[in-house]
Short mmCIF file of C-alpha atoms and ligand atoms in Angstrom, two decimals:
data_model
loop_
_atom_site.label_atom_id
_atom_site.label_comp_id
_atom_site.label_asym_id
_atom_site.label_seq_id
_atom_site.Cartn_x
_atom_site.Cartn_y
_atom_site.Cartn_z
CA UNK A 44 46.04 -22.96 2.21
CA UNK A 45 48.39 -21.17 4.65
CA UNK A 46 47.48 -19.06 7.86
CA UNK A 47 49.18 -15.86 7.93
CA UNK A 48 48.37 -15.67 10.89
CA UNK A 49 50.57 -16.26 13.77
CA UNK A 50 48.39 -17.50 16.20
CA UNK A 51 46.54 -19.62 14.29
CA UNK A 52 42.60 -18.55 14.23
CA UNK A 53 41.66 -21.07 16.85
CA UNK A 54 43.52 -20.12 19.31
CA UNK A 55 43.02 -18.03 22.22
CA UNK A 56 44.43 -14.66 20.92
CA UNK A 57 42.92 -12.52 18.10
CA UNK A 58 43.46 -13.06 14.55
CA UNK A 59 45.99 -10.71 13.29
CA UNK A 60 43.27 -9.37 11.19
CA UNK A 61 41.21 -7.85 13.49
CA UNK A 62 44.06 -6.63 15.54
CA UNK A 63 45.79 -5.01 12.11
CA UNK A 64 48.76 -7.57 12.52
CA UNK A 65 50.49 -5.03 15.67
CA UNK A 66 51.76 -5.94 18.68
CA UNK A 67 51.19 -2.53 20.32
CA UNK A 68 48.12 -3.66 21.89
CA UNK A 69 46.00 -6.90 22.33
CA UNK A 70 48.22 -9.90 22.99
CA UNK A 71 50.87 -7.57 24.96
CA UNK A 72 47.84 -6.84 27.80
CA UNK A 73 48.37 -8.44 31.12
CA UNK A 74 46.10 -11.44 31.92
CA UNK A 75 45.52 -12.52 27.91
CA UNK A 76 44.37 -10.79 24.74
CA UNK A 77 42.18 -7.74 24.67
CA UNK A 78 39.33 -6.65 22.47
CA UNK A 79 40.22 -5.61 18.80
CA UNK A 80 40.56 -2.61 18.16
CA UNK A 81 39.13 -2.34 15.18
CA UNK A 82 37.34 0.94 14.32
CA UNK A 83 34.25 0.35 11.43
CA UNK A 84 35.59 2.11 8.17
CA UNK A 85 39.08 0.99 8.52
CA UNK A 86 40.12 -2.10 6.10
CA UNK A 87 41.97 -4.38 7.37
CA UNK A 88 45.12 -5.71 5.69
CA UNK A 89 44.34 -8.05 2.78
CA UNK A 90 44.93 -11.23 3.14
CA UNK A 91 44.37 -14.58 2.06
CA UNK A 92 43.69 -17.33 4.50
CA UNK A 93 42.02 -20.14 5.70
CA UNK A 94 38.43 -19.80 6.78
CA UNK A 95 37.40 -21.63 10.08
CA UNK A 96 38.60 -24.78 10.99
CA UNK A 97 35.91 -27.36 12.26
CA UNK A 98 35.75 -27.38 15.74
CA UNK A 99 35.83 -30.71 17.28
CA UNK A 100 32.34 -32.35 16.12
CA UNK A 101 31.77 -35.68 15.31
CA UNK A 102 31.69 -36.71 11.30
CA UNK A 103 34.76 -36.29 8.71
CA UNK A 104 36.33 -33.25 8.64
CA UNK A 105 35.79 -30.55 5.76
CA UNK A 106 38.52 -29.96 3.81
CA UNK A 107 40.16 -26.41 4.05
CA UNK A 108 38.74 -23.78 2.89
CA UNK A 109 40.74 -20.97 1.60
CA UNK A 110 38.93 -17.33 1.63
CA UNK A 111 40.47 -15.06 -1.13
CA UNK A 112 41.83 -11.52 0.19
CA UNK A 113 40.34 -9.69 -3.03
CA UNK A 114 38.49 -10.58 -6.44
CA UNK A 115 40.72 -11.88 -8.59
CA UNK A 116 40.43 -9.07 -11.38
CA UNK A 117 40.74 -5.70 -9.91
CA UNK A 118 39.78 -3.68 -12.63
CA UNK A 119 36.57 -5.42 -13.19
CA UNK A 120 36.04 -5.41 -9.33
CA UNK A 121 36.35 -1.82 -9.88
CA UNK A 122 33.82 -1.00 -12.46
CA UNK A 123 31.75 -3.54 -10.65
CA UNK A 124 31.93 -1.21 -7.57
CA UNK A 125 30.92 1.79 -10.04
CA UNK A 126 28.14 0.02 -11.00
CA UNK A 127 26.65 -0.76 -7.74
CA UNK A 128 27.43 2.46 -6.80
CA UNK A 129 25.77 4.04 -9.27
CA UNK A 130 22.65 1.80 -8.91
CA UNK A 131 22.47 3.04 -5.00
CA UNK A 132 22.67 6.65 -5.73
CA UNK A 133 19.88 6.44 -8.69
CA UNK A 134 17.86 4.66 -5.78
CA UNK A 135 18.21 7.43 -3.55
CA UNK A 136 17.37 10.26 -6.00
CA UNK A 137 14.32 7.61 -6.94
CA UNK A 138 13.88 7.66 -3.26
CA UNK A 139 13.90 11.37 -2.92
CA UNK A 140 11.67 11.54 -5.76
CA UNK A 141 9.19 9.45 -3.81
CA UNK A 142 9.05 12.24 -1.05
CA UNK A 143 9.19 15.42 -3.39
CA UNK A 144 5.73 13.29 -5.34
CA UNK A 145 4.39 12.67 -2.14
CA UNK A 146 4.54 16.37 -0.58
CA UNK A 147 3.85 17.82 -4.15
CA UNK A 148 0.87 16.06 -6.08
CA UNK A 149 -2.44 16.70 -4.70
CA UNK A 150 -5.23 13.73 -3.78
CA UNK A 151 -8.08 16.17 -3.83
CA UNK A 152 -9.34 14.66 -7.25
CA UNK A 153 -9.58 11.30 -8.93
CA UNK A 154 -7.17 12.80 -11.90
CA UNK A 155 -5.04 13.86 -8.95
CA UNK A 156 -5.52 10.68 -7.05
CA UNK A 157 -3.90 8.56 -10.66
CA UNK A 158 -1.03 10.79 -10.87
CA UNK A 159 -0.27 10.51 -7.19
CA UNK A 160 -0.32 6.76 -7.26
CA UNK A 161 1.79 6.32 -10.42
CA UNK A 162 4.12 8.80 -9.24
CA UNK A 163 4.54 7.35 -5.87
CA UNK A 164 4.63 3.79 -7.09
CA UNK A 165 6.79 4.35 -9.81
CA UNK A 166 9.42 6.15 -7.86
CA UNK A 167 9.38 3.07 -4.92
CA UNK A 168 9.10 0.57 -7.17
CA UNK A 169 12.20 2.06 -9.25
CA UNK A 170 14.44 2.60 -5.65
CA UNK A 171 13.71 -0.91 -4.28
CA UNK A 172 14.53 -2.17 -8.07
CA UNK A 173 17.74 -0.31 -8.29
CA UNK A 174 18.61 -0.84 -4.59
CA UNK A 175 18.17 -4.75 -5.52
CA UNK A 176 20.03 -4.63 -8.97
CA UNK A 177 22.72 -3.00 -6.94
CA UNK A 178 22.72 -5.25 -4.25
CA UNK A 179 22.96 -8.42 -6.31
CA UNK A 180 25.98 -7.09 -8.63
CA UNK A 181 27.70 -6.39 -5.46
CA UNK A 182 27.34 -10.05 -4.08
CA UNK A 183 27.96 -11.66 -7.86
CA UNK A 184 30.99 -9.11 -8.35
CA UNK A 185 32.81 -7.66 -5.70
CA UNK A 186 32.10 -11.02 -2.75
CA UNK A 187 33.99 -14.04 -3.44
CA UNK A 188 32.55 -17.14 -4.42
CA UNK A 189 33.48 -19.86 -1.80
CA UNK A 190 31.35 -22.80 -1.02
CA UNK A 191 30.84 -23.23 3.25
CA UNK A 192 29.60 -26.83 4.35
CA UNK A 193 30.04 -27.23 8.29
CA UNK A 194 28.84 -29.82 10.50
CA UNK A 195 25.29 -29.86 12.65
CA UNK A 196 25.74 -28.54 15.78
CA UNK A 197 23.94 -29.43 18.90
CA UNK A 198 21.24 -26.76 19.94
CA UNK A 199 22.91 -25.30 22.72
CA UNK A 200 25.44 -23.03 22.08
CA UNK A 201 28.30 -23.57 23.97
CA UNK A 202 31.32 -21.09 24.54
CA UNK A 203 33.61 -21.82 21.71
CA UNK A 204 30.76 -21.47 19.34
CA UNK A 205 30.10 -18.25 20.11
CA UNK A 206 33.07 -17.44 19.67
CA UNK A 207 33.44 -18.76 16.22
CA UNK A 208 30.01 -17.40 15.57
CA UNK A 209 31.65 -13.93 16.10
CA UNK A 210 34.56 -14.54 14.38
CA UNK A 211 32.47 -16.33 11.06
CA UNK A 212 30.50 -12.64 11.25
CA UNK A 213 33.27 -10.80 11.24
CA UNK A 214 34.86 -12.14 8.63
CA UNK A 215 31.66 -12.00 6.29
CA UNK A 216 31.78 -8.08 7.35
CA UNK A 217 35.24 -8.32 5.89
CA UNK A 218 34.25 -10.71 2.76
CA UNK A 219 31.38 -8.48 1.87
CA UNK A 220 33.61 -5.88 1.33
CA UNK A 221 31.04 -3.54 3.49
CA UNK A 222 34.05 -2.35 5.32
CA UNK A 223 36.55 -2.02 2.84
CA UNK A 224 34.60 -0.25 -0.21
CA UNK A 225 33.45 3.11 1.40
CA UNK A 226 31.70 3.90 -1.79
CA UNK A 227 29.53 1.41 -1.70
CA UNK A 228 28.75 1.32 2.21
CA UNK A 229 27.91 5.36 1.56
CA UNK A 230 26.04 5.02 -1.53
CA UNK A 231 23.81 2.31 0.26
CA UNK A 232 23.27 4.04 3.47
CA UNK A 233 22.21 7.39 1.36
CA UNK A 234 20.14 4.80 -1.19
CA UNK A 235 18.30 4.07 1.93
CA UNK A 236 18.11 7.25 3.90
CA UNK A 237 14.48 8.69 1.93
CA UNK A 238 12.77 5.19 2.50
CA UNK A 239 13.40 5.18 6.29
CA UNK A 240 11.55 8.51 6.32
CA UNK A 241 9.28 7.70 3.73
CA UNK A 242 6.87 6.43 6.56
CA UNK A 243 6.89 9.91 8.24
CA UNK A 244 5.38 10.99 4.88
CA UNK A 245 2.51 8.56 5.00
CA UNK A 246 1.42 9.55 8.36
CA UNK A 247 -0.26 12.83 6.28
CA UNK A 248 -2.54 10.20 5.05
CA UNK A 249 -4.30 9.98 8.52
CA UNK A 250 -5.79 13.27 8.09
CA UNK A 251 -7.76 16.40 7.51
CA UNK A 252 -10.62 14.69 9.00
CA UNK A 253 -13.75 13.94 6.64
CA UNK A 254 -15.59 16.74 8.64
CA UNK A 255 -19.30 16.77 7.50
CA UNK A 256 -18.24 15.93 3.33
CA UNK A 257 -19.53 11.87 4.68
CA UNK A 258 -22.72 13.48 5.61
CA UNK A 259 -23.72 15.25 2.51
CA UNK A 260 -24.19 14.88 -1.51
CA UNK A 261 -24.41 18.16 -3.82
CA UNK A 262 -28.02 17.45 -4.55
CA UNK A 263 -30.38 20.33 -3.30
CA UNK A 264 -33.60 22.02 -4.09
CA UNK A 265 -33.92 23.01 -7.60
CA UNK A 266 -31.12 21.24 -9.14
CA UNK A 267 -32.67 19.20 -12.23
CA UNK A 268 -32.61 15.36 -12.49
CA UNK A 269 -30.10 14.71 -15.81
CA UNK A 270 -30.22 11.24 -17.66
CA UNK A 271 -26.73 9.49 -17.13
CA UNK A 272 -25.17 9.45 -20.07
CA UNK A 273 -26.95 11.88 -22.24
CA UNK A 274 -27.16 14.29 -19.96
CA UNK A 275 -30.82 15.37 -20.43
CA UNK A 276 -33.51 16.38 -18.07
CA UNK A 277 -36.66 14.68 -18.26
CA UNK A 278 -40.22 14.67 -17.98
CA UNK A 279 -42.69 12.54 -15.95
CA UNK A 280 -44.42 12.07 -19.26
CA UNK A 281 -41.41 10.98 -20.93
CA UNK A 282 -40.97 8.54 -17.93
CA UNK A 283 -44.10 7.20 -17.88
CA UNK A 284 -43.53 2.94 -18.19
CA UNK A 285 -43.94 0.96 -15.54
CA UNK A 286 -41.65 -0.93 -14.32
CA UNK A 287 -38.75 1.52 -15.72
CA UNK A 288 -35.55 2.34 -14.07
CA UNK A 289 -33.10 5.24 -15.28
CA UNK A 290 -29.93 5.92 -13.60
CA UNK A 291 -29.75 10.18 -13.25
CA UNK A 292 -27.54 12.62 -12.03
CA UNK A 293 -27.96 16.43 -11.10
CA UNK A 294 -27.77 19.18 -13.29
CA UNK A 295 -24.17 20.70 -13.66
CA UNK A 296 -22.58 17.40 -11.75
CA UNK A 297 -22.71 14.84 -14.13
CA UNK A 298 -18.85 15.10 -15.48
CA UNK A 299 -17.44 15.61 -11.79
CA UNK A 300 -16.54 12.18 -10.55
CA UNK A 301 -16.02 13.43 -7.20
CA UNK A 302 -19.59 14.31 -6.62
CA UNK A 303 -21.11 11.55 -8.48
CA UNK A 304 -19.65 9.14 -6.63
CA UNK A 305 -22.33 10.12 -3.69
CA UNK A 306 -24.43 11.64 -5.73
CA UNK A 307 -25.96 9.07 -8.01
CA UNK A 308 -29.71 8.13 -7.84
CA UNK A 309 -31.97 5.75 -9.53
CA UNK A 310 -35.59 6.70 -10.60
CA UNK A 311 -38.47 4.28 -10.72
CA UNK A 312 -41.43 4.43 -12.37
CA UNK A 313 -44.82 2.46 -10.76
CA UNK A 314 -48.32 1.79 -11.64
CA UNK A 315 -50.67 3.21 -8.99
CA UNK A 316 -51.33 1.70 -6.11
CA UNK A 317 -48.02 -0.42 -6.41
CA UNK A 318 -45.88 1.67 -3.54
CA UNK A 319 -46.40 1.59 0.31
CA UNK A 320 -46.41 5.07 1.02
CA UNK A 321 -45.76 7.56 4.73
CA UNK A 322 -45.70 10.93 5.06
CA UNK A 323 -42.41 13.00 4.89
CA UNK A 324 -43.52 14.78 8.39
CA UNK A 325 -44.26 10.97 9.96
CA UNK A 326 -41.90 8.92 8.60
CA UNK A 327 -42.54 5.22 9.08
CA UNK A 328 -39.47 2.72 8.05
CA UNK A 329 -40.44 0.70 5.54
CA UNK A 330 -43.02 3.00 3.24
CA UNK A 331 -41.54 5.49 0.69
CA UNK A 332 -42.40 8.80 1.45
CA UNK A 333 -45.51 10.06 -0.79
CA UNK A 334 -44.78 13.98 -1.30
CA UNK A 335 -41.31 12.99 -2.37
CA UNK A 336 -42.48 11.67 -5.60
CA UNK A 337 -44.36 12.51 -8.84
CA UNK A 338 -46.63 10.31 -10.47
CA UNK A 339 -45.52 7.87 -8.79
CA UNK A 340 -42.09 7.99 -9.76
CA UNK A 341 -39.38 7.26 -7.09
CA UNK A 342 -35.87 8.32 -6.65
CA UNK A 343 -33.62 6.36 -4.48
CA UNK A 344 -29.77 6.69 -4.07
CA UNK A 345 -27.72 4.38 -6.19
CA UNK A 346 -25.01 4.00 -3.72
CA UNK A 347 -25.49 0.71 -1.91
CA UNK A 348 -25.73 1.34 2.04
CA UNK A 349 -23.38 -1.57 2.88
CA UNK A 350 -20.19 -0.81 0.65
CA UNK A 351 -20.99 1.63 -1.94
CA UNK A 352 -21.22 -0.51 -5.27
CA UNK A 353 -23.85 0.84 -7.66
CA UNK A 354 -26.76 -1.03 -6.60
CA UNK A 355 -29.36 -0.70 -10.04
CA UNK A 356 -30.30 -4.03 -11.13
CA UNK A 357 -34.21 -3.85 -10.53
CA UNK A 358 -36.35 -6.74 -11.00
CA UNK A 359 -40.18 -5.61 -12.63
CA UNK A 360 -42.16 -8.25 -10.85
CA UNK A 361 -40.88 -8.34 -7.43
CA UNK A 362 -39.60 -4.58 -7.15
CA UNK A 363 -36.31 -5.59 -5.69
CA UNK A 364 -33.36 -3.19 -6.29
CA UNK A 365 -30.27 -5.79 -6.02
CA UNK A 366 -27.05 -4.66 -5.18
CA UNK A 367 -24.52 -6.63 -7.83
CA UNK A 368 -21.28 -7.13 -4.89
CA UNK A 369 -22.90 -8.77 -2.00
CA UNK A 370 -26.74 -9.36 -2.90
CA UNK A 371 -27.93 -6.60 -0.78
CA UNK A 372 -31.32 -6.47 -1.85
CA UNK A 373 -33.99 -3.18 -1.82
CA UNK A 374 -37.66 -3.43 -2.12
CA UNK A 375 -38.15 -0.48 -4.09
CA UNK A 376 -42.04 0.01 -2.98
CA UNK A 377 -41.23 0.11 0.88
CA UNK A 378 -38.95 2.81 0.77
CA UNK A 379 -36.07 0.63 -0.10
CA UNK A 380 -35.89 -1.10 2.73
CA UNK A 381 -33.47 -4.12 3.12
CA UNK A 382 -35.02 -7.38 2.44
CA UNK A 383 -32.14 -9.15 1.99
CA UNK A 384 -28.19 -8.73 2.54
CA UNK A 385 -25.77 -7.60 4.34
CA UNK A 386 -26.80 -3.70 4.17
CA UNK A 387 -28.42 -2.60 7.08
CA UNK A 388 -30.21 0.64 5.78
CA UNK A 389 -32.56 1.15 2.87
CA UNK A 390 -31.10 3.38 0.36
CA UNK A 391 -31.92 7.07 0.81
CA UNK A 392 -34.58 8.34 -0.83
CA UNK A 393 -34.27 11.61 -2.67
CA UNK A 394 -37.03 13.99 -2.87
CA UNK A 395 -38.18 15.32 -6.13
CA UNK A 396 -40.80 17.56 -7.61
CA UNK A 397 -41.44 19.53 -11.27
CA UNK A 398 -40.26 22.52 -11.78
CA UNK A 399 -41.97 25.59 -14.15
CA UNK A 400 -40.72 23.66 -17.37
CA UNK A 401 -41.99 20.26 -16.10
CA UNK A 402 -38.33 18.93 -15.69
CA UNK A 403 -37.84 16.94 -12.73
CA UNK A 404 -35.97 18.36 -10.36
CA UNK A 405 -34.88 18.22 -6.41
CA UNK A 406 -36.97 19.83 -4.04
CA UNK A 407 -34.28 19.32 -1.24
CA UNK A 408 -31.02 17.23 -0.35
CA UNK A 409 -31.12 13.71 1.09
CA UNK A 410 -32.40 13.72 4.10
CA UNK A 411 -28.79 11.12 5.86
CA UNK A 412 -25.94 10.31 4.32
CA UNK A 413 -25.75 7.76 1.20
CA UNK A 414 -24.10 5.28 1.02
CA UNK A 415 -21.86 2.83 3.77
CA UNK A 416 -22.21 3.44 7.35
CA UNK A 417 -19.41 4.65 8.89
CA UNK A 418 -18.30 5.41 12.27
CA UNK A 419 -20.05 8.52 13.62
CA UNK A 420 -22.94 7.02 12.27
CA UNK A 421 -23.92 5.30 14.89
S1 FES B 567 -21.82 -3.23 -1.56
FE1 FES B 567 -23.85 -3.69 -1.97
S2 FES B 567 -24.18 -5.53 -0.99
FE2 FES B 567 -22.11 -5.06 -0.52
#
C-alpha cells in the first residue's frame, strides 16, 4: 500500500509517473508544476502504487486500493501478448482480404453475387471476430484485475474532479498496457487500418447507373413462349382449358436467372367473350389489348408492379391474379388492372402471336417496364 511517489498523488505537483520520476523539469518551473512531459510510446517506470484516494465526499471511505506495476507472471504475460498479437495481425490480413474480395469478385451475376457476399462476409465477420478474441485476451491477460468502487459525485464537475478524472485516464492508459506493449498498440492499429477504409470500398456500390437495363426485359419478336420447368414450347391447342394458367419463359432464357427475373410471364387461357378487350393502337386502361392474344389466350408479366414477388395465384371464377406478398390483386380480363393492393399499375401485358410451327411466340417486347416503379418512372 505505499506511494512511491514523493508528492503524494493528491497533491498539487505531478505524479512522478507521468513526469518519469526527474527533477529536470516540472516541479523545478517557476510559479508551480508544469505539464508532463510525457511523449505517447514511452513507458513509464513500473511501479506499484496506490490508485486514487477519495476525494473529500461524504460516506465511509474506500479502503486503499493498490494498482499492480505488471502481471504477476511475466512469461505468461508474454505469450499472452503473442497471442493477442497474433489475433490483431490475422484480423488485418482478414481485413485486407475483405478489400482484395471486394475489388476482385464480380456482382454482375447471381453466382457472382453468392460468392461476393460470402467472401465479403466471411472475411469481416472473421476480422471483427479475431479483433474481439484479441481484444478480450488482452484485458483477461495482460490488464490487472483490481476492483474500483468510488463514491457518487454531484453532477457538476468541479475543479479537483477534473483533475482526478485526468489523472484516473491516465493511469488506465498506463494499466491497459496500450502504452507500454508496442506490439500490441501496432498490431491493433494495423488490425484496424483495412476496416477504416473499408467504407471507401462500398461507395463503388452507388454506381454504374441502371441506364435503360430497368426499362427493358429480353423478350422480343419471335422469341418462343417455353413452359417453366420443362422447357417446352406450346400450342394454343395444347392450351386450350379455360380457366388455365401456365407460368412461361422465352426461348433460350429459361436457365439465366438474370433475365428471368424480369422476364417471367403468366399465360391465361379464357372462354370467349370472358375478356374486356381495346385495341393495341387505342389503348384504353383497363381492357386487355385484343391483337395481343390468340384464342383468347393472355400473357401478362409475372413480376408484381408493386415489389416484384411472383404474382401467379389466379382464381377461375373471379379472374383475379393475386400477388402472394402484399395482396396486390389483378383482374386478369381488364388488362390486369389493379383491383386491389398496394400496386399501382396492372401488370404488363406481353404480346404474342403463332409462329409457322404454331408455337407461341412474341410478336414484340413489353411495351413499359415490368415490374416495381421506380424513380424515373414517374
Ligand atoms: S410485391 Fe406484390 S403486392 Fe407487394
Amino acid at each position: 500500500m505505499s506511494n512511491t511517489n514523493p508528492q503524494g498523488p493528491g497533491d498539487a505537483g505531478w505524479p512522478e509517473y507521468l513526469t518519469g520520476g526527474g527533477s529536470s523539469h516540472g516541479a523545478d518551473q517557476p510559479g508551480g508544476p508544469a505539464a508532463p512531459r510525457r511523449v505517447i510510446g514511452t513507458p513509464p517506470p513500473s511501479a506499484a502504487r496506490t490508485m486514487l484516494p477519495d476525494r473529500g465526499h461524504d460516506g465511509p471511505a474506500p479502503p486503499p486500493r493498490e494498482l499492480p506495476a505488471d502481471p504477476d507472471d511475466p512469461r505468461r504475460a508474454k505469450k499472452a501478448e503473442l497471442l493477442v498479437a497474433a489475433c490483431f495481425i490475422l484480423a488485418m490480413l482478414a481485413g485486407f482480404g475483405f478489400l482484395v474480395a471486394y475489388g476482385t469478385i464480380g456482382v454482375g451475376t447471381i453466382v457472382k453475387v453468392q460468392h461476393s457476399n460470402w467472401a465479403l462476409g466471411g472475411t469481416l465477420g472473421l476480422a471483427l471476430l479475431l479483433l474481439g478474441v484479441g481484444a478480450t485476451l488482452w484485458v483477461r491477460h495482460l490488464m490487472p484485475t483490481v476492483e474500483l468502487t468510488e463514491n457518487r459525485h454531484p453532477m457538476k464537475s468541479e475543479p479537483k474532479d477534473i483533475e482526478a478524472f485526468k489523472e484516473t485516464f491516465e493511469e488506465g492508459a498506463e494499466t491497459s498496457q496500450f502504452v507500454k506493449r508496442p506490439l500490441v498498440r501496432r498490431s491493433l492499429i494495423a488490425a484496424t487500418i483495412p476496416l477504416a477504409v473499408a467504407p471507401l470500398f462500398l461507395l463503388r456500390d452507388l454506381g454504374p447507373l441502371p441506364g435503360d437495363s430497368l426499362d427493358t426485359t429480353v423478350w422480343r419478336k419471335g422469341l418462343r413462349l417455353l413452359i417453366y420447368g420443362t422447357g417446352r414450347p406450346i400450342t394454343p391447342a395444347e392450351f386450350s382449358s379455360p380457366g388455365s394458367l401456365v407460368s412461361v419463359g422465352p426461348e433460350g432464357y429459361l436457365d439465366d436467372d438474370d433475365a428471368m427475373a424480369k422476364a417471367a410471364v403468366i399465360i391465361i387461357k379464357f372462354r370467349p367473350g370472358q375478356i374486356s378487350f381495346t385495341a393495341a393502337n387505342y389503348p384504353v386502361p383497363g381492357k386487355t389489348v385484343e391483337n395481343w392474344t390468340v384464342d383468347n389466350i393472355v400473357a401478362y408479366s409475372k413480376v408484381c408492379t408493386h415489389l416484384g414477388c411472383p404474382a401467379a395465384l389466379y382464381d377461375q371464377v373471379t379472374h383475379h391474379i393475386l400477388c402472394p406478398c402484399h395482396q396486390s390483386t389483378f383482374d386478369a380480363t381488364e388488362g390486369a388492372r389493379v383491383t386491389f393492393g398496394p400496386a399501382t399499375r396492372p401488370l404488363p401485358q406481353l404480346p404474342i402471336g403463332v409462329d409457322s410451327q404454331g408455337y407461341l411466340i412474341a410478336t414484340g417486347p413489353f411495351n413499359q417496364p415490368v415490374g416495381p416503379s421506380f424513380w424515373e418512372r414517374g
